[in-house]
Short mmCIF file of C-alpha atoms and ligand atoms in Angstrom, two decimals:
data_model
loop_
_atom_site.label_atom_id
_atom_site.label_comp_id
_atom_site.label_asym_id
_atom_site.label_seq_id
_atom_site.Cartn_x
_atom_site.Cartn_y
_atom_site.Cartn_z
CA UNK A 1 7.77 17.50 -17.03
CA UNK A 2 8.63 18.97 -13.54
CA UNK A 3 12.33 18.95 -12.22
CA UNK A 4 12.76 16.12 -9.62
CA UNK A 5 15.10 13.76 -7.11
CA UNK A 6 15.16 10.72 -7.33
CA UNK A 7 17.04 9.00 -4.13
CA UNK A 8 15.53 5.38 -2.66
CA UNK A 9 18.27 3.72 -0.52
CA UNK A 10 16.39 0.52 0.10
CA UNK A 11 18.11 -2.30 -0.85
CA UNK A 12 16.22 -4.93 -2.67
CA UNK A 13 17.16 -8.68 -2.60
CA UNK A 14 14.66 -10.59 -4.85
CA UNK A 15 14.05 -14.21 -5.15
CA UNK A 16 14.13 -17.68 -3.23
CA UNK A 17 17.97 -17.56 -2.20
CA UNK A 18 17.92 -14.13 -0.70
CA UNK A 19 17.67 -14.77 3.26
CA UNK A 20 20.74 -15.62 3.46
CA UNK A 21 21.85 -11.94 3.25
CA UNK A 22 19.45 -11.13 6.38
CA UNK A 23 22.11 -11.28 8.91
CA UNK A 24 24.87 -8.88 7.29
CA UNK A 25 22.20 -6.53 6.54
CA UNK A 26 20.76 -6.63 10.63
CA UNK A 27 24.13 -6.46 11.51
CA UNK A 28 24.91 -3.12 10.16
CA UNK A 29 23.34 -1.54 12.77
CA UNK A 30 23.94 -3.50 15.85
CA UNK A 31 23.07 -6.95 17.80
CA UNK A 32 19.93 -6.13 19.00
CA UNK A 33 16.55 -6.84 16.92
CA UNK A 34 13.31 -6.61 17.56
CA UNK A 35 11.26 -8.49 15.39
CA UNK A 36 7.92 -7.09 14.61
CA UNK A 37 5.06 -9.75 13.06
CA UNK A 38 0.89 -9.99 12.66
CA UNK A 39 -1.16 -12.46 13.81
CA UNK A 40 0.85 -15.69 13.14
CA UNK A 41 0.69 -16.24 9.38
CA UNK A 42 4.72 -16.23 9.38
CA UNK A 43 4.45 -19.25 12.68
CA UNK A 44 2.52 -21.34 10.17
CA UNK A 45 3.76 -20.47 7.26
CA UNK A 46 7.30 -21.83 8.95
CA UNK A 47 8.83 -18.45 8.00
CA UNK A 48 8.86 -17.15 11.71
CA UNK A 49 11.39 -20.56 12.64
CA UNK A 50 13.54 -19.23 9.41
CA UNK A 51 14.04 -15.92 10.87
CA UNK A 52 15.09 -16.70 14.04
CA UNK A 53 17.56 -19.22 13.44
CA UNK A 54 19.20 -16.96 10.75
CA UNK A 55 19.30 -14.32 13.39
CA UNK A 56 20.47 -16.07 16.58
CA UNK A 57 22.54 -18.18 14.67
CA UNK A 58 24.38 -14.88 13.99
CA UNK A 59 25.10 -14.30 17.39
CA UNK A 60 22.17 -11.37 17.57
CA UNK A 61 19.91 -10.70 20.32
CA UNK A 62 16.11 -10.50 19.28
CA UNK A 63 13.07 -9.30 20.97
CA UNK A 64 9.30 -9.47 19.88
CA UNK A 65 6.34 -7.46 18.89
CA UNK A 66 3.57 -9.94 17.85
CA UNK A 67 -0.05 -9.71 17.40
CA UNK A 68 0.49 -6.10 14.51
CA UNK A 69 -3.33 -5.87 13.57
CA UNK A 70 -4.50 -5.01 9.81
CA UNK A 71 -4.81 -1.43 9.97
CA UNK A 72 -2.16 -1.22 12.63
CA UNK A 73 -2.89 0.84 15.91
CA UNK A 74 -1.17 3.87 17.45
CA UNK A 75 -1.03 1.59 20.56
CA UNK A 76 0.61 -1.30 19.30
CA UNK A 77 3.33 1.11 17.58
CA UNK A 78 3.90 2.90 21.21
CA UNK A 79 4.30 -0.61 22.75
CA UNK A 80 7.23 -1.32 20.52
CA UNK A 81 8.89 2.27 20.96
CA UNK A 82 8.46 1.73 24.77
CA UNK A 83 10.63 -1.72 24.00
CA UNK A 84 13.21 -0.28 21.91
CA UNK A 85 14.00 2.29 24.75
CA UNK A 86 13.86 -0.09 27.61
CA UNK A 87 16.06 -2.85 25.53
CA UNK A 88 17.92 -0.34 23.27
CA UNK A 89 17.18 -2.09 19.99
CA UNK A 90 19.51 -1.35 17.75
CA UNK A 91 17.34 -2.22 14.41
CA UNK A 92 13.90 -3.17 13.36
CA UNK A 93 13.14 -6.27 11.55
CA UNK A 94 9.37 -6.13 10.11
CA UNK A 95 8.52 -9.96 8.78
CA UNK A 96 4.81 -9.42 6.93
CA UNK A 97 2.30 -7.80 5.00
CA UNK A 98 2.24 -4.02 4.48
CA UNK A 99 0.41 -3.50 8.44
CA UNK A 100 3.29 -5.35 9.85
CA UNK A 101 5.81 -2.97 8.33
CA UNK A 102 3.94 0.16 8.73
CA UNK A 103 3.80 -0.66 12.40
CA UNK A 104 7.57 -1.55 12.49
CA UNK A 105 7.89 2.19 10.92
CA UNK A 106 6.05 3.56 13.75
CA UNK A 107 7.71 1.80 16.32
CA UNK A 108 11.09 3.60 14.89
CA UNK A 109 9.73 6.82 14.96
CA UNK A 110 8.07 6.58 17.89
CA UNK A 111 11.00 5.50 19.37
CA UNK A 112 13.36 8.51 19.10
CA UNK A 113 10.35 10.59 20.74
CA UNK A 114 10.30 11.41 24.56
CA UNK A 115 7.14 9.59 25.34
CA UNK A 116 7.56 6.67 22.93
CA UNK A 117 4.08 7.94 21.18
CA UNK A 118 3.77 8.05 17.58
CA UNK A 119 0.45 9.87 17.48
CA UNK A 120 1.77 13.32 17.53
CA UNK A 121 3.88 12.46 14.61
CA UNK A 122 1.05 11.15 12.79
CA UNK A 123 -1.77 13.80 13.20
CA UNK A 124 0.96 16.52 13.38
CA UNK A 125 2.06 15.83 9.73
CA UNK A 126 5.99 16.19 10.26
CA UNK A 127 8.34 14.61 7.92
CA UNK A 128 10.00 11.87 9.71
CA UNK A 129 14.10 12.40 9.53
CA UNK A 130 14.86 10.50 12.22
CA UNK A 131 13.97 7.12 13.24
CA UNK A 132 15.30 3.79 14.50
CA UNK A 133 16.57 1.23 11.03
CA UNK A 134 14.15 -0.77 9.60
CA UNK A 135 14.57 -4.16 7.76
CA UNK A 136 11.80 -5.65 5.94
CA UNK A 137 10.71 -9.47 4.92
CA UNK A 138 7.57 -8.94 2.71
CA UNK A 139 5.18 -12.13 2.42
CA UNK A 140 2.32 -9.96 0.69
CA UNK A 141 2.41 -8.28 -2.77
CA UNK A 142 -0.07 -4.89 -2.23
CA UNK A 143 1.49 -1.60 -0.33
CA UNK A 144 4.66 -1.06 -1.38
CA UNK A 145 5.81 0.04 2.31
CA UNK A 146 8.73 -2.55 1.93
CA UNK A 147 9.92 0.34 -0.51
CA UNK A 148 8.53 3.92 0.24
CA UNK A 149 8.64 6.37 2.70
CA UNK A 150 5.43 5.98 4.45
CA UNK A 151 3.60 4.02 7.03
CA UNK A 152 -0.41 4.29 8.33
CA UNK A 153 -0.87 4.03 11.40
CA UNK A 154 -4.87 4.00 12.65
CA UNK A 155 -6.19 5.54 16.23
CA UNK A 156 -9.36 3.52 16.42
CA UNK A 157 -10.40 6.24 19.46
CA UNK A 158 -10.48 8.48 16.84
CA UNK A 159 -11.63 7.40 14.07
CA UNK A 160 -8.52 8.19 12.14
CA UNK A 161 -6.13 6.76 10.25
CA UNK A 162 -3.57 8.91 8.46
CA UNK A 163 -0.27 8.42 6.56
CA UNK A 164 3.16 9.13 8.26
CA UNK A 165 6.51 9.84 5.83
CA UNK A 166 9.78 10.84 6.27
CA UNK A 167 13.09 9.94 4.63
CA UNK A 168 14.22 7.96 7.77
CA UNK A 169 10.94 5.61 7.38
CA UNK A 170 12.55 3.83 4.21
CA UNK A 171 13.87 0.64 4.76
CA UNK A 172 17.42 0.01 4.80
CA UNK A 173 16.91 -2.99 3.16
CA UNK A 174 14.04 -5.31 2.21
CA UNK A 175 13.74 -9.04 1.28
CA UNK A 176 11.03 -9.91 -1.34
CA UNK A 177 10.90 -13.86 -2.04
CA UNK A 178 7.85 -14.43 -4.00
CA UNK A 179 7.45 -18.04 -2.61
CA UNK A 180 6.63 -16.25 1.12
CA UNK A 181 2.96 -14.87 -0.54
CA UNK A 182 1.96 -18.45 -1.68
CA UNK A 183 0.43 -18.86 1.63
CA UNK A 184 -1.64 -15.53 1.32
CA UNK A 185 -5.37 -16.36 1.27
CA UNK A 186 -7.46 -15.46 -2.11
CA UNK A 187 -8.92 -12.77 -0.22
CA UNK A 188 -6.10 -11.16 0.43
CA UNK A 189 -4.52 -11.80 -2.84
CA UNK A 190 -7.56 -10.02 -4.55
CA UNK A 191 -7.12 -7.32 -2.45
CA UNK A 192 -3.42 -6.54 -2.52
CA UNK A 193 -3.26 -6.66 -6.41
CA UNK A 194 -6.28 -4.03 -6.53
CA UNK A 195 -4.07 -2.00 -3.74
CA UNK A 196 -1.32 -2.01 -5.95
CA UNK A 197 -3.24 -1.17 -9.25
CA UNK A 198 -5.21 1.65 -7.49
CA UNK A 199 -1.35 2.96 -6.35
CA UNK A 200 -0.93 3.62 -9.91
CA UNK A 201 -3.97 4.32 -11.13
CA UNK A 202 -4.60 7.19 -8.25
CA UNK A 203 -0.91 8.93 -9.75
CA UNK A 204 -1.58 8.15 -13.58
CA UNK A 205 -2.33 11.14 -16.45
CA UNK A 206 -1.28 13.85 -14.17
CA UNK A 207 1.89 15.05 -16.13
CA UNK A 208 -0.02 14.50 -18.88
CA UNK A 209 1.18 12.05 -22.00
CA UNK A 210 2.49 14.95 -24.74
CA UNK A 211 4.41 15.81 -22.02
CA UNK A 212 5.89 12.53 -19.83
CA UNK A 213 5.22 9.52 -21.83
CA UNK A 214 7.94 7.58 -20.48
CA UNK A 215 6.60 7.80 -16.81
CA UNK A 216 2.92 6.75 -18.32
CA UNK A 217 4.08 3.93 -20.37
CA UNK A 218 6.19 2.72 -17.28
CA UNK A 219 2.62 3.02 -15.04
CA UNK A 220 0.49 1.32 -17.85
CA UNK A 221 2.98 -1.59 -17.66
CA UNK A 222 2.95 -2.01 -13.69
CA UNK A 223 -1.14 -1.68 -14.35
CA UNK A 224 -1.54 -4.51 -16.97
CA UNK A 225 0.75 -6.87 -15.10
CA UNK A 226 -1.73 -6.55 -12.29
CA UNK A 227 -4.46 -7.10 -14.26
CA UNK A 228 -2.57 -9.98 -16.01
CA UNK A 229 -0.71 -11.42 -12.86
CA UNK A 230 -3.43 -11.26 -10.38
CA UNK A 231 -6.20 -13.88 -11.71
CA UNK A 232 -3.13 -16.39 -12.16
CA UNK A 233 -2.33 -15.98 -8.74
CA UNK A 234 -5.77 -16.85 -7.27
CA UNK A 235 -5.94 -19.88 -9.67
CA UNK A 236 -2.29 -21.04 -8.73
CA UNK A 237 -1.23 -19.60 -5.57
CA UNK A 238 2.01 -21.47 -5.99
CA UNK A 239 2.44 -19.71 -9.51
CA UNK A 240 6.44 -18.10 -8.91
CA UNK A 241 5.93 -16.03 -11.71
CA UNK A 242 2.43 -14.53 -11.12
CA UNK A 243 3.66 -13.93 -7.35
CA UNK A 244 7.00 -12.41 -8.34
CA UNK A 245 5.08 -10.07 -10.81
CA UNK A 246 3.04 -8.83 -8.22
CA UNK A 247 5.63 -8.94 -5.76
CA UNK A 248 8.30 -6.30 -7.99
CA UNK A 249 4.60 -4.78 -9.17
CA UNK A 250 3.98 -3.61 -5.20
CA UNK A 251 7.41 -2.51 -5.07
CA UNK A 252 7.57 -0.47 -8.36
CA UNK A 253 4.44 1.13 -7.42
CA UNK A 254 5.28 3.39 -4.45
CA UNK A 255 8.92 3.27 -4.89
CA UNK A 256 8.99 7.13 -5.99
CA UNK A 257 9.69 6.02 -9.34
CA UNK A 258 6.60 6.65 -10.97
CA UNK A 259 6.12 9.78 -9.49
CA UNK A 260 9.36 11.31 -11.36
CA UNK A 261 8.58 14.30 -12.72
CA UNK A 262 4.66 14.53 -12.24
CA UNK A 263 3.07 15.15 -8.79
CA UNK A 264 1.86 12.90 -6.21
CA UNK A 265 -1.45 12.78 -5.87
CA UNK A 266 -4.18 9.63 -4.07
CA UNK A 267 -7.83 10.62 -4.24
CA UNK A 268 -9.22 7.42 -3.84
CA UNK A 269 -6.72 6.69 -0.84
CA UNK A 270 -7.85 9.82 0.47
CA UNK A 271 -11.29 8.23 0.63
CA UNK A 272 -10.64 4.41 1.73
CA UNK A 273 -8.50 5.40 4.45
CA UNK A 274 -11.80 7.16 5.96
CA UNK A 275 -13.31 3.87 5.38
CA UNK A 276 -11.25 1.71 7.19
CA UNK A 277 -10.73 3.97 10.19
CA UNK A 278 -14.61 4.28 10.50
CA UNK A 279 -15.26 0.79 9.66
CA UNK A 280 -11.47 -1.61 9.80
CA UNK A 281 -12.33 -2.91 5.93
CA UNK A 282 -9.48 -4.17 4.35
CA UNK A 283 -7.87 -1.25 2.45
CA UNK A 284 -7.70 -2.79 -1.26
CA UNK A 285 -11.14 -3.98 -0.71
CA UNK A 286 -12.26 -0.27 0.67
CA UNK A 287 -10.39 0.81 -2.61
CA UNK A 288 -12.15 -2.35 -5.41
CA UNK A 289 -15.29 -0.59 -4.36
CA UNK A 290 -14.50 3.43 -5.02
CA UNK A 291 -12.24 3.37 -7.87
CA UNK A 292 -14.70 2.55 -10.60
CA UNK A 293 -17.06 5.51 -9.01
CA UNK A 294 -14.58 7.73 -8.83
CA UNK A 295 -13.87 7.70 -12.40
CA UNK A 296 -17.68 7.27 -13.19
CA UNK A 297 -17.68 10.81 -11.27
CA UNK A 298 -14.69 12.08 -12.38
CA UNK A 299 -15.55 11.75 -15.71
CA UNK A 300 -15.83 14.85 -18.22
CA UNK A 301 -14.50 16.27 -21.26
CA UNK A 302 -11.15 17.20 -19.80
CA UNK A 303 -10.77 14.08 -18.10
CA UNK A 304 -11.89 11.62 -20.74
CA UNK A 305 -8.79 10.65 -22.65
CA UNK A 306 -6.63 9.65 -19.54
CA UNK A 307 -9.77 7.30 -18.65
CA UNK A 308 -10.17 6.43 -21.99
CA UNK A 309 -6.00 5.71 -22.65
CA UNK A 310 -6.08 3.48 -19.77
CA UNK A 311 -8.92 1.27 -21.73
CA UNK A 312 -6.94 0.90 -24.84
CA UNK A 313 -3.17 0.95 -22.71
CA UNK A 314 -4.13 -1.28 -19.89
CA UNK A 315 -7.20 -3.57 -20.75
CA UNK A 316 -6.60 -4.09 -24.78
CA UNK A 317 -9.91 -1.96 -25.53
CA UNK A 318 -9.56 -0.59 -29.08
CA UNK A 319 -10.74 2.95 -29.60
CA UNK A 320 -14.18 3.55 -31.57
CA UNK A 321 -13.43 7.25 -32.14
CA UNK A 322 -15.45 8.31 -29.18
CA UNK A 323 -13.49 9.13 -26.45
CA UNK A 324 -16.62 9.29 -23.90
CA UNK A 325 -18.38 6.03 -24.94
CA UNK A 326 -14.20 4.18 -24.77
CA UNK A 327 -14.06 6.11 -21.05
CA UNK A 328 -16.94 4.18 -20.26
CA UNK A 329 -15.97 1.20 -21.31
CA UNK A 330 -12.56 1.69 -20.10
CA UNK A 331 -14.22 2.02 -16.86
CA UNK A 332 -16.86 -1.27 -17.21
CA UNK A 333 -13.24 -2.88 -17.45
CA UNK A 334 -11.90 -1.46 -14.39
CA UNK A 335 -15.31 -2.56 -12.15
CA UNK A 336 -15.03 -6.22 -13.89
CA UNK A 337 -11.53 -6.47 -12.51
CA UNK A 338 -12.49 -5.71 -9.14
CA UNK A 339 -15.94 -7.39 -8.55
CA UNK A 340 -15.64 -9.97 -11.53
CA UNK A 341 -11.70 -11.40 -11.83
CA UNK A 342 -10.68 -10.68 -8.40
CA UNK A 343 -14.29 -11.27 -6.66
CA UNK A 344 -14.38 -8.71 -4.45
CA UNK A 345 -17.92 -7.42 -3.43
CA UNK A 346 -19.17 -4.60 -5.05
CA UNK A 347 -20.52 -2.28 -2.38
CA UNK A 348 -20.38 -0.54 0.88
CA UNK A 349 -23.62 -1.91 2.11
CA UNK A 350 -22.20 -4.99 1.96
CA UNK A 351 -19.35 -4.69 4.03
CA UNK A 352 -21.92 -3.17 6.49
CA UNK A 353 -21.81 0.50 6.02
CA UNK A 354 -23.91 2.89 5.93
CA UNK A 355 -24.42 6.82 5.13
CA UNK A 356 -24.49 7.53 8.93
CA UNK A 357 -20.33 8.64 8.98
CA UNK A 358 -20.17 9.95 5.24
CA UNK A 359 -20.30 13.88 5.82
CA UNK A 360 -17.16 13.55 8.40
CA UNK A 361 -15.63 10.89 6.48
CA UNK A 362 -15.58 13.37 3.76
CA UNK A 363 -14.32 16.79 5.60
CA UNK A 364 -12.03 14.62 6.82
CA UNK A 365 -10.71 12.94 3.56
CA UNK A 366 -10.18 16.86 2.19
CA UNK A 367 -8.69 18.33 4.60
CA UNK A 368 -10.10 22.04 4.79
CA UNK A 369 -8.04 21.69 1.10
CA UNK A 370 -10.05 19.55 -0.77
CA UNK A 371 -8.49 16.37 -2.59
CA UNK A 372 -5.98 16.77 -5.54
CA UNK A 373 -6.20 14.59 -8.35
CA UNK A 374 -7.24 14.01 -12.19
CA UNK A 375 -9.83 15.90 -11.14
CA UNK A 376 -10.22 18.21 -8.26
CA UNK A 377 -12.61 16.93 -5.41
CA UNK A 378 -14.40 18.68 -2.49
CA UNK A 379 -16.13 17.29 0.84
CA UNK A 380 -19.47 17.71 -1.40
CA UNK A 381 -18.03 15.04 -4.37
CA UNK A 382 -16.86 13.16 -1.92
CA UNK A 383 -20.27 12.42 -0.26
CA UNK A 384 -21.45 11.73 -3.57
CA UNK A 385 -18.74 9.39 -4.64
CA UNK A 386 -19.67 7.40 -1.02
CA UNK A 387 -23.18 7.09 -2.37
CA UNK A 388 -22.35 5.48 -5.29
CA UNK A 389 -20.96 2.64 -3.44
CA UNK A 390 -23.71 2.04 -1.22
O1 NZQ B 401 -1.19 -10.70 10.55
P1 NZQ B 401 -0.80 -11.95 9.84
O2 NZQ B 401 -1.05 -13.17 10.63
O3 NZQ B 401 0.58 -11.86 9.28
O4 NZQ B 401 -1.83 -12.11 8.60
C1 NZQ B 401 -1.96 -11.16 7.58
C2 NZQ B 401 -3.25 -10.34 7.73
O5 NZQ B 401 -4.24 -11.07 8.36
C3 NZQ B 401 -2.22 -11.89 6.29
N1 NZQ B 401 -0.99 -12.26 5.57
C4 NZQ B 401 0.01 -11.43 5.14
N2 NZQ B 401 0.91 -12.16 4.47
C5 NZQ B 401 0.47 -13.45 4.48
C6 NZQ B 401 -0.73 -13.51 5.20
N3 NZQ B 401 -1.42 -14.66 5.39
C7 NZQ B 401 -0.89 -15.78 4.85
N4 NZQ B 401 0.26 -15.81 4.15
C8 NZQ B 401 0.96 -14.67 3.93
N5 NZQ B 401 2.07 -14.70 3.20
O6 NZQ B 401 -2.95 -10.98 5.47
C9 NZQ B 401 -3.70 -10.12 6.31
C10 NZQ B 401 -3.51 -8.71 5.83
O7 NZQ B 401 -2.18 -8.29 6.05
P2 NZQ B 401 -1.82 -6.74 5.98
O8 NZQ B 401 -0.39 -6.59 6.31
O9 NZQ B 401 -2.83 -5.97 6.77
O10 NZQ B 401 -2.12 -6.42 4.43
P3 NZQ B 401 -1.49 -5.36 3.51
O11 NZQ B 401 -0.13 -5.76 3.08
O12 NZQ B 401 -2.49 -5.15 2.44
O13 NZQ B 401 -1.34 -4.03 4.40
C11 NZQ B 401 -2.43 -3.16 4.59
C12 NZQ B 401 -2.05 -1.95 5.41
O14 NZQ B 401 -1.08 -1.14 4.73
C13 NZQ B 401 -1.58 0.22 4.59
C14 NZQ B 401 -3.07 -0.02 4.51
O15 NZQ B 401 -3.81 1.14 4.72
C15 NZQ B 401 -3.26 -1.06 5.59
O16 NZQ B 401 -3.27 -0.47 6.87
N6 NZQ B 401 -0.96 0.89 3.47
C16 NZQ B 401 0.33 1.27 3.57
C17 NZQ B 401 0.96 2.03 2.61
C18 NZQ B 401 2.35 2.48 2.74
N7 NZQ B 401 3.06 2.11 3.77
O17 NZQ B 401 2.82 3.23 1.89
C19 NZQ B 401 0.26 2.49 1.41
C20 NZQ B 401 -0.99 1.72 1.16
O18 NZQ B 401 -1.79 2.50 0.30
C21 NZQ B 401 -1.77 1.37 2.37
O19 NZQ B 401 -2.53 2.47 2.82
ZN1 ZN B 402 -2.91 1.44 -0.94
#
């Protein structure tokens, strides 16, 4: 086991009664709010009308950035930086799914920069330590940026869409009421809960278990309450309890907790996030359709019994005695979650891509570095892991 910090300063207010709390947490930093929302989910959900009474009825001033895309742009980031300076916002309330927030994060950033532009944070890597507040209302289970550190932020010009941290990017506080994810379509629900298995799953075995059994057993649980959780959900969307497991599962996934001790590591995120900048797929989706390769590839003596623990830990397979014919069942389990349970479609092709990008994807995805994980990966594997999802 490594040494570590732990230090998350979000603060969490779960359930249906929280909302109430939103004003004394906005007005911490100041009157002035800019509310940040996608594409109008949150106007028909009746969750938009919510927010803004609570905060005018507070006596705060609030401003707008609507229309966040999935895969949120560099340009819609720099638009809200350019507001905050022209307004001076004084904190950052993100109502939505994991884009919405990312972009909210960018906007902060971006808007202690001369030029309002969040790009050169982005491709130049930097550690973000100082940014505008950020408040979050989550109304989809799947990223865990309501929690972490992080936000992506995608430059369609480019063809790129890369991860931005930094201490300052956490939010200062975050509001998780299962009930707002009831409206979320099947789609998305299938696609979130993969996002937030794959979180784990992308992390798990690398302390390995002699060593740091309490951090696997604590991924193994966030992994089979997925896999338990998620098929409720899409039966019942109303289901509280299936929604607040995945809603705390989201959370719990990225919060840094689970990386205590080991090392972070995200080779299959390394590889969707090529996907969607090439292509704007929905991430989880992007991610459905490479895990179960990856570990088909991955898989070898040395990494057989972390494949083959997650069969018996996380889908109830019992061990024959042969760890390489339980690692390939363990991993028959993992494709018949994703393309069975949750319904996603299996392949590339049919999401409508092709080999054409999957050299640069690749170089890109590793960096000059290659990708770390449960098993090391360079631009070559990575072209060959593409192919398996055609
Ligand atoms: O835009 P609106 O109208 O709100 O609709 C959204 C969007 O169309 C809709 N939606 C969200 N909540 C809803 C709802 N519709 C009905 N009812 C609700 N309650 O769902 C669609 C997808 O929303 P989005 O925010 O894009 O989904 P998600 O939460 O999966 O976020 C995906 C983005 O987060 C990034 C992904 O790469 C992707 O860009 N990630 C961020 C991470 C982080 N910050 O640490 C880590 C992740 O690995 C991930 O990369
Ligand atoms: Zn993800």
């Amino acid at each position: 086991m490594n040494d570590f910090i732990f230090h998350n300063p979000d603060k969490v207010y779960f359930g249906r009664n929280q909302m109430g709390n939103l004003p004394g947490e906005l007005l911490k930093f100041g009157r002035k709010v800019l509310l940040v929302y996608g594409g109008g989910s949150i106007k028909r959900s009746g969750l938009y009308d919510q927010v803004i009474s609570l905060v005018r009825g507070s006596g705060m001033e609030l401003f707008e950035l609507s229309g966040v895309e999935p895969n949120p742009r560099h340009t819609t980031a720099n638009k809200g930086a350019a507001l905050c300076k022209q307004e001076g916002i004084d904190v950052i309330l993100a109502v939505g799914g994991g884009s919405t927030i990312d972009c909210a994060k960018g906007v902060a950033a971006a808007a202690k920069t001369e030029n309002s532009d969040v790009w050169p944070l982005v491709s130049s890597g930097v550690w973000v330590m100082d940014a505008l507040p950020v408040v979050a209302v989550l109304t989809n289970a799947a990223t865990g940026s309501e929690m972490d550190a992080w936000c992506v932020i995608s430059n369609m010009e480019t063809n790129e869409k890369i991860g931005l941290g930094g201490d300052a990017l956490i939010p200062r506080a975050a509001f998780e009421n299962p009930e707002f994810s009831f409206t979320l379509p099947p789609y998305q629900t299938a696609c979130g809960a993969f996002d937030i298995f794959n979180h784990v799953l992308d992390n798990y075995y690398l302390a390995g278990d002699a060593t740091f059994d309490l951090v696997l057993e604590m991924q193994e649980a966030v992994m089979r309450t997925v896999v338990k959780w998620a098929p409720i959900a899409l039966k019942e969307p109303e289901n509280y309890e299936a929604r607040a497991n995945l809603m705390w599962a989201s959370s719990m996934a990225l919060n840094a907790i689970l990386d205590a001790g080991t090392v972070h590591a995200c080779p299959c995120h390394c590889m969707e996030h090529e996907l969607s900048a090439y292509y704007d797929i929905t991430h989880g989706h992007g991610l459905a359709i490479l895990t179960p390769r990856w570990l088909s590839y991955i898989l070898n003596e040395d990494t057989a019994p972390a494949i083959c623990r997650l069969g018996e830990k996380v889908f109830g397979i019992k061990k024959s005695g042969n760890v390489a014919d339980d690692a390939k069942k363990a991993i028959a389990a993992v494709s018949a979650f994703a393309f069975d349970t949750l319904g996603l479609e299996p392949s590339l092709s049919r999401l409508g891509i092709d080999q054409t990008h999957f050299r640069a994807m690749a170089e890109h995805a590793c960096g000059g570095n290659g990708i770390v994980g449960l098993r090391a990966l360079n631009a070559e594997d990575v072209v060959n892991i593409y192919e398996m999802c055609l």
